[in-house]
Amino acid sequence: MLDIDIAKLEETVAVTKALLKEGLLATDIWDTTTGLSLAAHNPQPEATAMFNMLTLEMHKTLTESGFPGLGGYYILELQEHNMAVVQMHGDTLMSGMLLNSGVVNLGVLVSVAIPKYAKGVAAAFNDNK
């Protein structure tokens, strides 16, 4: 069972929403065991379940094939000026963001928003992992 401060996860979502403004279309932070969202803005349960399975499968495939494993996040360019960012937060949590790529500044996303999101999620672990 996760020992997580849900209020800190919700605060992380709020901070990210304030930072990325209208560029953030949706975000979820979820438990990798269940695939269920713990905190969200405009929750996307189907996407959360899909990205959970996809990320776990990518990690397994990369590891078994001798490639370097996944780092802390990956970014997907999607159709219609959208992008998805999936972050891994240890073995127990993941997060995803759906972004309007026509609005979000990629430099701010990579150098500010993604690290700040990771720091906020890390602070939510009651044992401060």
A tleap script that builds the chain and sets N, CA, C and O, in Angstrom:
source leaprc.protein.ff14SB
mol = sequence {
  NMET LEU ASP ILE ASP ILE ALA LYS LEU GLU
  GLU THR VAL ALA VAL THR LYS ALA LEU LEU
  LYS GLU GLY LEU LEU ALA THR ASP ILE TRP
  ASP THR THR THR GLY LEU SER LEU ALA ALA
  HIE ASN PRO GLN PRO GLU ALA THR ALA MET
  PHE ASN MET LEU THR LEU GLU MET HIE LYS
  THR LEU THR GLU SER GLY PHE PRO GLY LEU
  GLY GLY TYR TYR ILE LEU GLU LEU GLN GLU
  HIE ASN MET ALA VAL VAL GLN MET HIE GLY
  ASP THR LEU MET SER GLY MET LEU LEU ASN
  SER GLY VAL VAL ASN LEU GLY VAL LEU VAL
  SER VAL ALA ILE PRO LYS TYR ALA LYS GLY
  VAL ALA ALA ALA PHE ASN ASP ASN CLYS
}
set mol.1.N position { 0.836 -1.185 0.000 }
set mol.1.CA position { 0.000 0.000 0.000 }
set mol.1.C position { 0.878 1.244 0.000 }
set mol.1.O position { 1.872 1.315 0.721 }
set mol.2.N position { 0.502 2.211 -0.809 }
set mol.2.CA position { 1.265 3.447 -0.923 }
set mol.2.C position { 1.083 4.322 0.311 }
set mol.2.O position { -0.022 4.466 0.834 }
set mol.3.N position { 2.185 4.899 0.760 }
set mol.3.CA position { 2.140 5.868 1.851 }
set mol.3.C position { 2.365 7.244 1.222 }
set mol.3.O position { 3.475 7.777 1.226 }
set mol.4.N position { 1.275 7.805 0.680 }
set mol.4.CA position { 1.333 9.032 -0.112 }
set mol.4.C position { 0.431 10.096 0.500 }
set mol.4.O position { -0.660 9.803 0.989 }
set mol.5.N position { 0.905 11.331 0.462 }
set mol.5.CA position { 0.101 12.481 0.885 }
set mol.5.C position { -0.648 12.989 -0.356 }
set mol.5.O position { -0.077 13.690 -1.190 }
set mol.6.N position { -1.918 12.631 -0.465 }
set mol.6.CA position { -2.718 12.997 -1.643 }
set mol.6.C position { -2.818 14.509 -1.792 }
set mol.6.O position { -2.838 15.015 -2.914 }
set mol.7.N position { -2.882 15.234 -0.693 }
set mol.7.CA position { -2.963 16.703 -0.749 }
set mol.7.C position { -1.731 17.282 -1.455 }
set mol.7.O position { -1.848 18.263 -2.189 }
set mol.8.N position { -0.564 16.689 -1.242 }
set mol.8.CA position { 0.649 17.166 -1.921 }
set mol.8.C position { 0.606 16.835 -3.408 }
set mol.8.O position { 1.110 17.604 -4.226 }
set mol.9.N position { 0.009 15.701 -3.765 }
set mol.9.CA position { -0.157 15.389 -5.194 }
set mol.9.C position { -1.109 16.398 -5.837 }
set mol.9.O position { -0.852 16.885 -6.937 }
set mol.10.N position { -2.202 16.708 -5.152 }
set mol.10.CA position { -3.154 17.695 -5.675 }
set mol.10.C position { -2.510 19.072 -5.790 }
set mol.10.O position { -2.800 19.817 -6.726 }
set mol.11.N position { -1.642 19.413 -4.846 }
set mol.11.CA position { -0.907 20.681 -4.915 }
set mol.11.C position { 0.024 20.698 -6.124 }
set mol.11.O position { 0.155 21.721 -6.796 }
set mol.12.N position { 0.668 19.570 -6.400 }
set mol.12.CA position { 1.548 19.461 -7.572 }
set mol.12.C position { 0.761 19.686 -8.857 }
set mol.12.O position { 1.228 20.377 -9.762 }
set mol.13.N position { -0.428 19.104 -8.936 }
set mol.13.CA position { -1.296 19.310 -10.100 }
set mol.13.C position { -1.655 20.790 -10.223 }
set mol.13.O position { -1.601 21.340 -11.322 }
set mol.14.N position { -2.019 21.442 -9.125 }
set mol.14.CA position { -2.395 22.857 -9.149 }
set mol.14.C position { -1.220 23.745 -9.561 }
set mol.14.O position { -1.400 24.687 -10.333 }
set mol.15.N position { -0.034 23.458 -9.061 }
set mol.15.CA position { 1.159 24.233 -9.423 }
set mol.15.C position { 1.458 24.080 -10.912 }
set mol.15.O position { 1.791 25.055 -11.586 }
set mol.16.N position { 1.340 22.867 -11.417 }
set mol.16.CA position { 1.594 22.607 -12.837 }
set mol.16.C position { 0.566 23.319 -13.700 }
set mol.16.O position { 0.908 23.892 -14.735 }
set mol.17.N position { -0.685 23.287 -13.282 }
set mol.17.CA position { -1.748 23.982 -14.008 }
set mol.17.C position { -1.487 25.490 -14.042 }
set mol.17.O position { -1.681 26.124 -15.079 }
set mol.18.N position { -1.055 26.060 -12.937 }
set mol.18.CA position { -0.755 27.499 -12.885 }
set mol.18.C position { 0.448 27.843 -13.766 }
set mol.18.O position { 0.480 28.906 -14.386 }
set mol.19.N position { 1.419 26.964 -13.822 }
set mol.19.CA position { 2.626 27.206 -14.613 }
set mol.19.C position { 2.353 27.109 -16.114 }
set mol.19.O position { 2.790 27.965 -16.883 }
set mol.20.N position { 1.635 26.073 -16.529 }
set mol.20.CA position { 1.428 25.828 -17.961 }
set mol.20.C position { 0.151 26.452 -18.508 }
set mol.20.O position { -0.058 26.480 -19.721 }
set mol.21.N position { -0.689 26.943 -17.633 }
set mol.21.CA position { -1.927 27.648 -17.980 }
set mol.21.C position { -2.759 26.879 -19.007 }
set mol.21.O position { -2.986 25.681 -18.839 }
set mol.22.N position { -3.213 27.548 -20.063 }
set mol.22.CA position { -4.090 26.911 -21.057 }
set mol.22.C position { -3.375 25.857 -21.890 }
set mol.22.O position { -4.009 25.138 -22.663 }
set mol.23.N position { -2.067 25.762 -21.737 }
set mol.23.CA position { -1.318 24.725 -22.445 }
set mol.23.C position { -1.508 23.342 -21.846 }
set mol.23.O position { -1.301 22.336 -22.524 }
set mol.24.N position { -1.905 23.287 -20.562 }
set mol.24.CA position { -2.138 22.004 -19.906 }
set mol.24.C position { -3.591 21.606 -20.100 }
set mol.24.O position { -4.490 22.201 -19.505 }
set mol.25.N position { -3.819 20.606 -20.927 }
set mol.25.CA position { -5.179 20.153 -21.206 }
set mol.25.C position { -5.661 19.143 -20.170 }
set mol.25.O position { -6.839 19.128 -19.815 }
set mol.26.N position { -4.755 18.303 -19.688 }
set mol.26.CA position { -5.113 17.290 -18.694 }
set mol.26.C position { -3.844 16.770 -18.047 }
set mol.26.O position { -2.771 16.792 -18.650 }
set mol.27.N position { -3.976 16.301 -16.816 }
set mol.27.CA position { -2.870 15.622 -16.145 }
set mol.27.C position { -3.431 14.679 -15.089 }
set mol.27.O position { -4.450 14.964 -14.460 }
set mol.28.N position { -2.757 13.566 -14.908 }
set mol.28.CA position { -3.101 12.581 -13.890 }
set mol.28.C position { -1.813 12.108 -13.230 }
set mol.28.O position { -0.765 12.033 -13.870 }
set mol.29.N position { -1.905 11.791 -11.949 }
set mol.29.CA position { -0.849 11.098 -11.223 }
set mol.29.C position { -1.488 9.791 -10.760 }
set mol.29.O position { -2.533 9.806 -10.108 }
set mol.30.N position { -0.858 8.652 -11.097 }
set mol.30.CA position { -1.502 7.386 -10.808 }
set mol.30.C position { -0.570 6.366 -10.184 }
set mol.30.O position { 0.654 6.444 -10.290 }
set mol.31.N position { -1.205 5.407 -9.530 }
set mol.31.CA position { -0.556 4.262 -8.910 }
set mol.31.C position { -0.272 3.245 -10.022 }
set mol.31.O position { -1.189 2.836 -10.734 }
set mol.32.N position { 0.984 2.840 -10.171 }
set mol.32.CA position { 1.337 1.917 -11.264 }
set mol.32.C position { 0.799 0.510 -11.057 }
set mol.32.O position { 0.641 -0.235 -12.024 }
set mol.33.N position { 0.515 0.132 -9.816 }
set mol.33.CA position { -0.018 -1.207 -9.548 }
set mol.33.C position { -1.460 -1.328 -10.008 }
set mol.33.O position { -1.839 -2.322 -10.627 }
set mol.34.N position { -2.257 -0.323 -9.707 }
set mol.34.CA position { -3.685 -0.370 -10.042 }
set mol.34.C position { -4.020 0.385 -11.317 }
set mol.34.O position { -5.035 0.101 -11.954 }
set mol.35.N position { -3.184 1.343 -11.700 }
set mol.35.CA position { -3.487 2.198 -12.844 }
set mol.35.C position { -4.511 3.270 -12.525 }
set mol.35.O position { -4.975 3.970 -13.425 }
set mol.36.N position { -4.871 3.411 -11.250 }
set mol.36.CA position { -5.903 4.368 -10.858 }
set mol.36.C position { -5.297 5.717 -10.487 }
set mol.36.O position { -4.256 5.798 -9.835 }
set mol.37.N position { -5.980 6.773 -10.924 }
set mol.37.CA position { -5.527 8.136 -10.670 }
set mol.37.C position { -5.695 8.512 -9.205 }
set mol.37.O position { -6.700 8.187 -8.572 }
set mol.38.N position { -4.686 9.204 -8.681 }
set mol.38.CA position { -4.710 9.682 -7.301 }
set mol.38.C position { -4.962 11.186 -7.228 }
set mol.38.O position { -5.493 11.679 -6.234 }
set mol.39.N position { -4.584 11.912 -8.273 }
set mol.39.CA position { -4.809 13.361 -8.361 }
set mol.39.C position { -4.837 13.715 -9.845 }
set mol.39.O position { -4.126 13.110 -10.648 }
set mol.40.N position { -5.666 14.701 -10.206 }
set mol.40.CA position { -5.809 15.000 -11.635 }
set mol.40.C position { -6.403 16.374 -11.889 }
set mol.40.O position { -7.034 16.975 -11.021 }
set mol.41.N position { -6.181 16.850 -13.105 }
set mol.41.CA position { -6.882 17.977 -13.697 }
set mol.41.C position { -7.440 17.436 -15.008 }
set mol.41.O position { -6.685 16.958 -15.855 }
set mol.42.N position { -8.754 17.508 -15.180 }
set mol.42.CA position { -9.408 16.950 -16.360 }
set mol.42.C position { -8.990 15.484 -16.549 }
set mol.42.O position { -8.382 15.141 -17.563 }
set mol.43.N position { -9.313 14.623 -15.578 }
set mol.43.CA position { -8.833 13.237 -15.594 }
set mol.43.C position { -9.167 12.490 -16.881 }
set mol.43.O position { -10.206 12.704 -17.504 }
set mol.44.N position { -8.247 11.610 -17.251 }
set mol.44.CA position { -8.377 10.805 -18.471 }
set mol.44.C position { -8.118 9.338 -18.107 }
set mol.44.O position { -7.034 8.828 -18.389 }
set mol.45.N position { -9.085 8.645 -17.489 }
set mol.45.CA position { -8.825 7.283 -17.002 }
set mol.45.C position { -8.403 6.293 -18.087 }
set mol.45.O position { -7.574 5.421 -17.829 }
set mol.46.N position { -8.951 6.411 -19.280 }
set mol.46.CA position { -8.554 5.487 -20.348 }
set mol.46.C position { -7.100 5.717 -20.743 }
set mol.46.O position { -6.351 4.761 -20.946 }
set mol.47.N position { -6.700 6.986 -20.853 }
set mol.47.CA position { -5.310 7.299 -21.201 }
set mol.47.C position { -4.365 6.872 -20.083 }
set mol.47.O position { -3.274 6.366 -20.347 }
set mol.48.N position { -4.781 7.074 -18.843 }
set mol.48.CA position { -3.961 6.668 -17.703 }
set mol.48.C position { -3.696 5.164 -17.753 }
set mol.48.O position { -2.553 4.733 -17.601 }
set mol.49.N position { -4.717 4.382 -17.958 }
set mol.49.CA position { -4.554 2.924 -18.039 }
set mol.49.C position { -3.667 2.540 -19.219 }
set mol.49.O position { -2.811 1.666 -19.089 }
set mol.50.N position { -3.864 3.188 -20.373 }
set mol.50.CA position { -3.072 2.873 -21.552 }
set mol.50.C position { -1.600 3.241 -21.355 }
set mol.50.O position { -0.717 2.443 -21.669 }
set mol.51.N position { -1.328 4.452 -20.835 }
set mol.51.CA position { 0.064 4.855 -20.634 }
set mol.51.C position { 0.744 4.027 -19.545 }
set mol.51.O position { 1.949 3.787 -19.613 }
set mol.52.N position { -0.009 3.593 -18.556 }
set mol.52.CA position { 0.560 2.714 -17.531 }
set mol.52.C position { 1.041 1.425 -18.175 }
set mol.52.O position { 2.185 1.021 -17.968 }
set mol.53.N position { 0.189 0.777 -18.948 }
set mol.53.CA position { 0.555 -0.480 -19.609 }
set mol.53.C position { 1.676 -0.270 -20.624 }
set mol.53.O position { 2.622 -1.056 -20.677 }
set mol.54.N position { 1.573 0.787 -21.428 }
set mol.54.CA position { 2.575 1.072 -22.448 }
set mol.54.C position { 3.949 1.306 -21.827 }
set mol.54.O position { 4.950 0.774 -22.308 }
set mol.55.N position { 3.996 2.091 -20.775 }
set mol.55.CA position { 5.274 2.419 -20.137 }
set mol.55.C position { 5.900 1.190 -19.492 }
set mol.55.O position { 7.103 0.965 -19.627 }
set mol.56.N position { 5.103 0.400 -18.800 }
set mol.56.CA position { 5.638 -0.816 -18.191 }
set mol.56.C position { 6.158 -1.773 -19.261 }
set mol.56.O position { 7.200 -2.401 -19.074 }
set mol.57.N position { 5.445 -1.890 -20.373 }
set mol.57.CA position { 5.881 -2.761 -21.468 }
set mol.57.C position { 7.151 -2.223 -22.134 }
set mol.57.O position { 8.051 -2.997 -22.460 }
set mol.58.N position { 7.229 -0.896 -22.340 }
set mol.58.CA position { 8.446 -0.302 -22.917 }
set mol.58.C position { 9.643 -0.563 -22.014 }
set mol.58.O position { 10.717 -0.938 -22.486 }
set mol.59.N position { 9.452 -0.364 -20.713 }
set mol.59.CA position { 10.536 -0.594 -19.751 }
set mol.59.C position { 11.018 -2.042 -19.834 }
set mol.59.O position { 12.222 -2.291 -19.904 }
set mol.60.N position { 10.098 -2.986 -19.828 }
set mol.60.CA position { 10.432 -4.412 -19.891 }
set mol.60.C position { 11.152 -4.742 -21.198 }
set mol.60.O position { 12.173 -5.428 -21.190 }
set mol.61.N position { 10.624 -4.258 -22.311 }
set mol.61.CA position { 11.207 -4.557 -23.621 }
set mol.61.C position { 12.606 -3.966 -23.761 }
set mol.61.O position { 13.516 -4.640 -24.245 }
set mol.62.N position { 12.787 -2.724 -23.347 }
set mol.62.CA position { 14.111 -2.105 -23.423 }
set mol.62.C position { 15.122 -2.870 -22.570 }
set mol.62.O position { 16.239 -3.143 -23.009 }
set mol.63.N position { 14.723 -3.205 -21.366 }
set mol.63.CA position { 15.622 -3.917 -20.454 }
set mol.63.C position { 16.002 -5.287 -21.005 }
set mol.63.O position { 17.173 -5.665 -20.992 }
set mol.64.N position { 15.009 -6.028 -21.487 }
set mol.64.CA position { 15.269 -7.387 -21.989 }
set mol.64.C position { 16.053 -7.401 -23.292 }
set mol.64.O position { 16.706 -8.395 -23.609 }
set mol.65.N position { 15.997 -6.307 -24.052 }
set mol.65.CA position { 16.705 -6.284 -25.331 }
set mol.65.C position { 18.103 -5.687 -25.220 }
set mol.65.O position { 18.805 -5.563 -26.223 }
set mol.66.N position { 18.508 -5.318 -24.019 }
set mol.66.CA position { 19.855 -4.806 -23.826 }
set mol.66.C position { 20.000 -3.313 -24.069 }
set mol.66.O position { 21.111 -2.786 -24.015 }
set mol.67.N position { 18.910 -2.631 -24.334 }
set mol.67.CA position { 18.953 -1.180 -24.505 }
set mol.67.C position { 19.007 -0.514 -23.137 }
set mol.67.O position { 18.648 -1.129 -22.133 }
set mol.68.N position { 19.449 0.734 -23.091 }
set mol.68.CA position { 19.324 1.468 -21.827 }
set mol.68.C position { 17.845 1.579 -21.461 }
set mol.68.O position { 16.988 1.662 -22.341 }
set mol.69.N position { 17.552 1.580 -20.176 }
set mol.69.CA position { 16.169 1.680 -19.724 }
set mol.69.C position { 15.627 3.089 -19.880 }
set mol.69.O position { 16.346 4.018 -20.247 }
set mol.70.N position { 14.350 3.223 -19.594 }
set mol.70.CA position { 13.722 4.539 -19.634 }
set mol.70.C position { 14.335 5.437 -18.570 }
set mol.70.O position { 14.717 4.983 -17.492 }
set mol.71.N position { 14.418 6.720 -18.898 }
set mol.71.CA position { 14.852 7.709 -17.909 }
set mol.71.C position { 13.651 8.151 -17.095 }
set mol.71.O position { 12.742 7.360 -16.842 }
set mol.72.N position { 13.642 9.392 -16.691 }
set mol.72.CA position { 12.572 9.896 -15.849 }
set mol.72.C position { 11.287 10.221 -16.576 }
set mol.72.O position { 10.225 10.279 -15.956 }
set mol.73.N position { 11.362 10.437 -17.896 }
set mol.73.CA position { 10.160 10.788 -18.650 }
set mol.73.C position { 10.371 10.539 -20.134 }
set mol.73.O position { 11.493 10.341 -20.598 }
set mol.74.N position { 9.250 10.553 -20.874 }
set mol.74.CA position { 9.313 10.567 -22.335 }
set mol.74.C position { 8.205 11.472 -22.853 }
set mol.74.O position { 7.191 11.684 -22.189 }
set mol.75.N position { 8.421 12.001 -24.056 }
set mol.75.CA position { 7.488 12.930 -24.687 }
set mol.75.C position { 7.040 12.345 -26.017 }
set mol.75.O position { 7.859 11.856 -26.796 }
set mol.76.N position { 5.738 12.396 -26.274 }
set mol.76.CA position { 5.184 11.945 -27.549 }
set mol.76.C position { 4.551 13.129 -28.270 }
set mol.76.O position { 3.771 13.883 -27.689 }
set mol.77.N position { 4.895 13.277 -29.528 }
set mol.77.CA position { 4.209 14.256 -30.365 }
set mol.77.C position { 2.946 13.586 -30.889 }
set mol.77.O position { 3.006 12.509 -31.483 }
set mol.78.N position { 1.812 14.223 -30.668 }
set mol.78.CA position { 0.526 13.692 -31.103 }
set mol.78.C position { -0.051 14.577 -32.205 }
set mol.78.O position { 0.465 15.662 -32.475 }
set mol.79.N position { -1.089 14.121 -32.817 }
set mol.79.CA position { -1.744 14.892 -33.876 }
set mol.79.C position { -2.431 16.130 -33.308 }
set mol.79.O position { -2.642 16.256 -32.102 }
set mol.80.N position { -2.771 17.037 -34.222 }
set mol.80.CA position { -3.569 18.226 -33.914 }
set mol.80.C position { -2.958 19.087 -32.819 }
set mol.80.O position { -3.663 19.548 -31.920 }
set mol.81.N position { -1.632 19.310 -32.891 }
set mol.81.CA position { -0.925 20.205 -31.969 }
set mol.81.C position { -1.021 19.764 -30.516 }
set mol.81.O position { -1.160 20.594 -29.618 }
set mol.82.N position { -0.948 18.475 -30.288 }
set mol.82.CA position { -0.963 17.937 -28.933 }
set mol.82.C position { 0.337 17.189 -28.676 }
set mol.82.O position { 0.989 16.716 -29.606 }
set mol.83.N position { 0.703 17.089 -27.407 }
set mol.83.CA position { 1.816 16.243 -27.005 }
set mol.83.C position { 1.481 15.631 -25.653 }
set mol.83.O position { 0.701 16.177 -24.873 }
set mol.84.N position { 2.091 14.491 -25.405 }
set mol.84.CA position { 1.924 13.815 -24.123 }
set mol.84.C position { 3.291 13.684 -23.472 }
set mol.84.O position { 4.287 13.398 -24.137 }
set mol.85.N position { 3.324 13.896 -22.173 }
set mol.85.CA position { 4.530 13.687 -21.377 }
set mol.85.C position { 4.168 12.671 -20.307 }
set mol.85.O position { 3.197 12.853 -19.571 }
set mol.86.N position { 4.949 11.602 -20.221 }
set mol.86.CA position { 4.751 10.595 -19.184 }
set mol.86.C position { 6.007 10.582 -18.330 }
set mol.86.O position { 7.120 10.460 -18.841 }
set mol.87.N position { 5.812 10.710 -17.006 }
set mol.87.CA position { 6.927 10.701 -16.061 }
set mol.87.C position { 6.809 9.486 -15.145 }
set mol.87.O position { 5.718 9.103 -14.724 }
set mol.88.N position { 7.958 8.897 -14.854 }
set mol.88.CA position { 8.014 7.808 -13.894 }
set mol.88.C position { 8.520 8.395 -12.575 }
set mol.88.O position { 9.485 9.158 -12.548 }
set mol.89.N position { 7.857 8.028 -11.499 }
set mol.89.CA position { 8.226 8.507 -10.164 }
set mol.89.C position { 8.515 7.281 -9.306 }
set mol.89.O position { 7.678 6.857 -8.509 }
set mol.90.N position { 9.696 6.724 -9.477 }
set mol.90.CA position { 10.033 5.473 -8.805 }
set mol.90.C position { 9.264 4.328 -9.435 }
set mol.90.O position { 8.862 4.393 -10.597 }
set mol.91.N position { 9.067 3.285 -8.657 }
set mol.91.CA position { 8.367 2.098 -9.157 }
set mol.91.C position { 6.871 2.140 -8.896 }
set mol.91.O position { 6.138 1.282 -9.388 }
set mol.92.N position { 6.402 3.120 -8.130 }
set mol.92.CA position { 5.021 3.081 -7.659 }
set mol.92.C position { 4.091 4.110 -8.277 }
set mol.92.O position { 2.877 3.905 -8.288 }
set mol.93.N position { 4.626 5.209 -8.793 }
set mol.93.CA position { 3.779 6.254 -9.362 }
set mol.93.C position { 4.255 6.657 -10.744 }
set mol.93.O position { 5.446 6.605 -11.054 }
set mol.94.N position { 3.301 7.061 -11.566 }
set mol.94.CA position { 3.568 7.695 -12.865 }
set mol.94.C position { 2.648 8.895 -12.969 }
set mol.94.O position { 1.650 9.011 -12.257 }
set mol.95.N position { 3.012 9.778 -13.874 }
set mol.95.CA position { 2.130 10.899 -14.175 }
set mol.95.C position { 2.142 11.127 -15.675 }
set mol.95.O position { 3.092 10.770 -16.372 }
set mol.96.N position { 1.080 11.723 -16.146 }
set mol.96.CA position { 0.987 12.053 -17.556 }
set mol.96.C position { 0.370 13.421 -17.722 }
set mol.96.O position { -0.482 13.840 -16.938 }
set mol.97.N position { 0.813 14.107 -18.752 }
set mol.97.CA position { 0.246 15.408 -19.106 }
set mol.97.C position { -0.130 15.397 -20.578 }
set mol.97.O position { 0.640 14.931 -21.418 }
set mol.98.N position { -1.295 15.903 -20.886 }
set mol.98.CA position { -1.694 16.170 -22.263 }
set mol.98.C position { -1.577 17.670 -22.447 }
set mol.98.O position { -2.174 18.446 -21.701 }
set mol.99.N position { -0.800 18.074 -23.450 }
set mol.99.CA position { -0.482 19.489 -23.646 }
set mol.99.C position { -0.837 19.961 -25.040 }
set mol.99.O position { -0.803 19.188 -25.998 }
set mol.100.N position { -1.174 21.223 -25.147 }
set mol.100.CA position { -1.352 21.885 -26.429 }
set mol.100.C position { 0.031 22.365 -26.849 }
set mol.100.O position { 0.547 23.333 -26.290 }
set mol.101.N position { 0.633 21.700 -27.826 }
set mol.101.CA position { 2.003 22.022 -28.224 }
set mol.101.C position { 2.111 23.365 -28.932 }
set mol.101.O position { 3.214 23.891 -29.083 }
set mol.102.N position { 0.993 23.929 -29.367 }
set mol.102.CA position { 1.010 25.253 -29.965 }
set mol.102.C position { 1.090 26.361 -28.937 }
set mol.102.O position { 1.365 27.511 -29.277 }
set mol.103.N position { 0.850 26.019 -27.675 }
set mol.103.CA position { 0.833 27.013 -26.598 }
set mol.103.C position { 2.005 26.829 -25.641 }
set mol.103.O position { 2.594 27.811 -25.188 }
set mol.104.N position { 2.349 25.582 -25.328 }
set mol.104.CA position { 3.386 25.306 -24.343 }
set mol.104.C position { 4.771 25.544 -24.941 }
set mol.104.O position { 5.076 25.073 -26.037 }
set mol.105.N position { 5.594 26.273 -24.214 }
set mol.105.CA position { 6.978 26.498 -24.602 }
set mol.105.C position { 7.784 25.266 -24.205 }
set mol.105.O position { 7.826 24.902 -23.030 }
set mol.106.N position { 8.424 24.622 -25.182 }
set mol.106.CA position { 9.149 23.379 -24.925 }
set mol.106.C position { 10.288 23.584 -23.925 }
set mol.106.O position { 10.546 22.708 -23.099 }
set mol.107.N position { 10.965 24.715 -23.991 }
set mol.107.CA position { 12.045 25.003 -23.038 }
set mol.107.C position { 11.536 25.073 -21.614 }
set mol.107.O position { 12.155 24.517 -20.707 }
set mol.108.N position { 10.415 25.749 -21.402 }
set mol.108.CA position { 9.813 25.845 -20.069 }
set mol.108.C position { 9.344 24.464 -19.613 }
set mol.108.O position { 9.506 24.100 -18.448 }
set mol.109.N position { 8.768 23.707 -20.528 }
set mol.109.CA position { 8.295 22.368 -20.189 }
set mol.109.C position { 9.438 21.498 -19.678 }
set mol.109.O position { 9.340 20.904 -18.604 }
set mol.110.N position { 10.523 21.425 -20.450 }
set mol.110.CA position { 11.626 20.523 -20.129 }
set mol.110.C position { 12.473 21.022 -18.967 }
set mol.110.O position { 12.897 20.227 -18.128 }
set mol.111.N position { 12.724 22.319 -18.905 }
set mol.111.CA position { 13.640 22.820 -17.882 }
set mol.111.C position { 12.961 23.246 -16.583 }
set mol.111.O position { 13.622 23.337 -15.548 }
set mol.112.N position { 11.649 23.510 -16.619 }
set mol.112.CA position { 10.960 23.984 -15.415 }
set mol.112.C position { 9.819 23.048 -15.010 }
set mol.112.O position { 9.815 22.523 -13.896 }
set mol.113.N position { 8.859 22.837 -15.902 }
set mol.113.CA position { 7.632 22.123 -15.530 }
set mol.113.C position { 7.880 20.655 -15.172 }
set mol.113.O position { 7.400 20.183 -14.141 }
set mol.114.N position { 8.616 19.939 -16.001 }
set mol.114.CA position { 8.857 18.513 -15.733 }
set mol.114.C position { 9.645 18.320 -14.436 }
set mol.114.O position { 9.241 17.502 -13.610 }
set mol.115.N position { 10.766 19.047 -14.220 }
set mol.115.CA position { 11.470 18.877 -12.943 }
set mol.115.C position { 10.636 19.295 -11.730 }
set mol.115.O position { 10.716 18.655 -10.681 }
set mol.116.N position { 9.838 20.357 -11.857 }
set mol.116.CA position { 9.008 20.812 -10.746 }
set mol.116.C position { 7.926 19.772 -10.430 }
set mol.116.O position { 7.611 19.532 -9.265 }
set mol.117.N position { 7.367 19.166 -11.464 }
set mol.117.CA position { 6.366 18.112 -11.277 }
set mol.117.C position { 6.996 16.943 -10.519 }
set mol.117.O position { 6.419 16.432 -9.559 }
set mol.118.N position { 8.190 16.525 -10.963 }
set mol.118.CA position { 8.878 15.401 -10.313 }
set mol.118.C position { 9.174 15.712 -8.846 }
set mol.118.O position { 9.010 14.847 -7.986 }
set mol.119.N position { 9.600 16.918 -8.562 }
set mol.119.CA position { 9.908 17.318 -7.186 }
set mol.119.C position { 8.640 17.315 -6.329 }
set mol.119.O position { 8.674 16.887 -5.176 }
set mol.120.N position { 7.531 17.787 -6.881 }
set mol.120.CA position { 6.271 17.795 -6.150 }
set mol.120.C position { 5.786 16.400 -5.827 }
set mol.120.O position { 5.320 16.146 -4.716 }
set mol.121.N position { 5.891 15.484 -6.790 }
set mol.121.CA position { 5.472 14.102 -6.537 }
set mol.121.C position { 6.387 13.459 -5.499 }
set mol.121.O position { 5.914 12.751 -4.611 }
set mol.122.N position { 7.685 13.697 -5.605 }
set mol.122.CA position { 8.637 13.123 -4.636 }
set mol.122.C position { 8.313 13.601 -3.212 }
set mol.122.O position { 8.452 12.842 -2.254 }
set mol.123.N position { 7.888 14.845 -3.082 }
set mol.123.CA position { 7.568 15.394 -1.754 }
set mol.123.C position { 6.307 14.761 -1.162 }
set mol.123.O position { 6.076 14.862 0.043 }
set mol.124.N position { 5.499 14.119 -1.983 }
set mol.124.CA position { 4.258 13.506 -1.509 }
set mol.124.C position { 4.470 12.155 -0.838 }
set mol.124.O position { 3.591 11.674 -0.123 }
set mol.125.N position { 5.628 11.539 -1.063 }
set mol.125.CA position { 5.919 10.272 -0.392 }
set mol.125.C position { 6.150 10.563 1.074 }
set mol.125.O position { 7.029 11.353 1.418 }
set mol.126.N position { 5.374 9.936 1.945 }
set mol.126.CA position { 5.513 10.202 3.378 }
set mol.126.C position { 6.846 9.745 3.944 }
set mol.126.O position { 7.276 10.236 4.987 }
set mol.127.N position { 7.504 8.809 3.269 }
set mol.127.CA position { 8.843 8.402 3.717 }
set mol.127.C position { 9.927 9.173 2.973 }
set mol.127.O position { 11.114 8.900 3.146 }
set mol.128.N position { 9.510 10.163 2.120 }
set mol.128.CA position { 10.403 11.051 1.362 }
set mol.128.C position { 11.444 10.307 0.540 }
set mol.128.O position { 12.637 10.597 0.617 }
set mol.129.N position { 10.975 9.339 -0.252 }
set mol.129.CA position { 11.862 8.614 -1.161 }
set mol.129.C position { 12.341 9.532 -2.254 }
set mol.129.O position { 13.102 9.111 -3.125 }
savepdb mol mol.pdb
quit
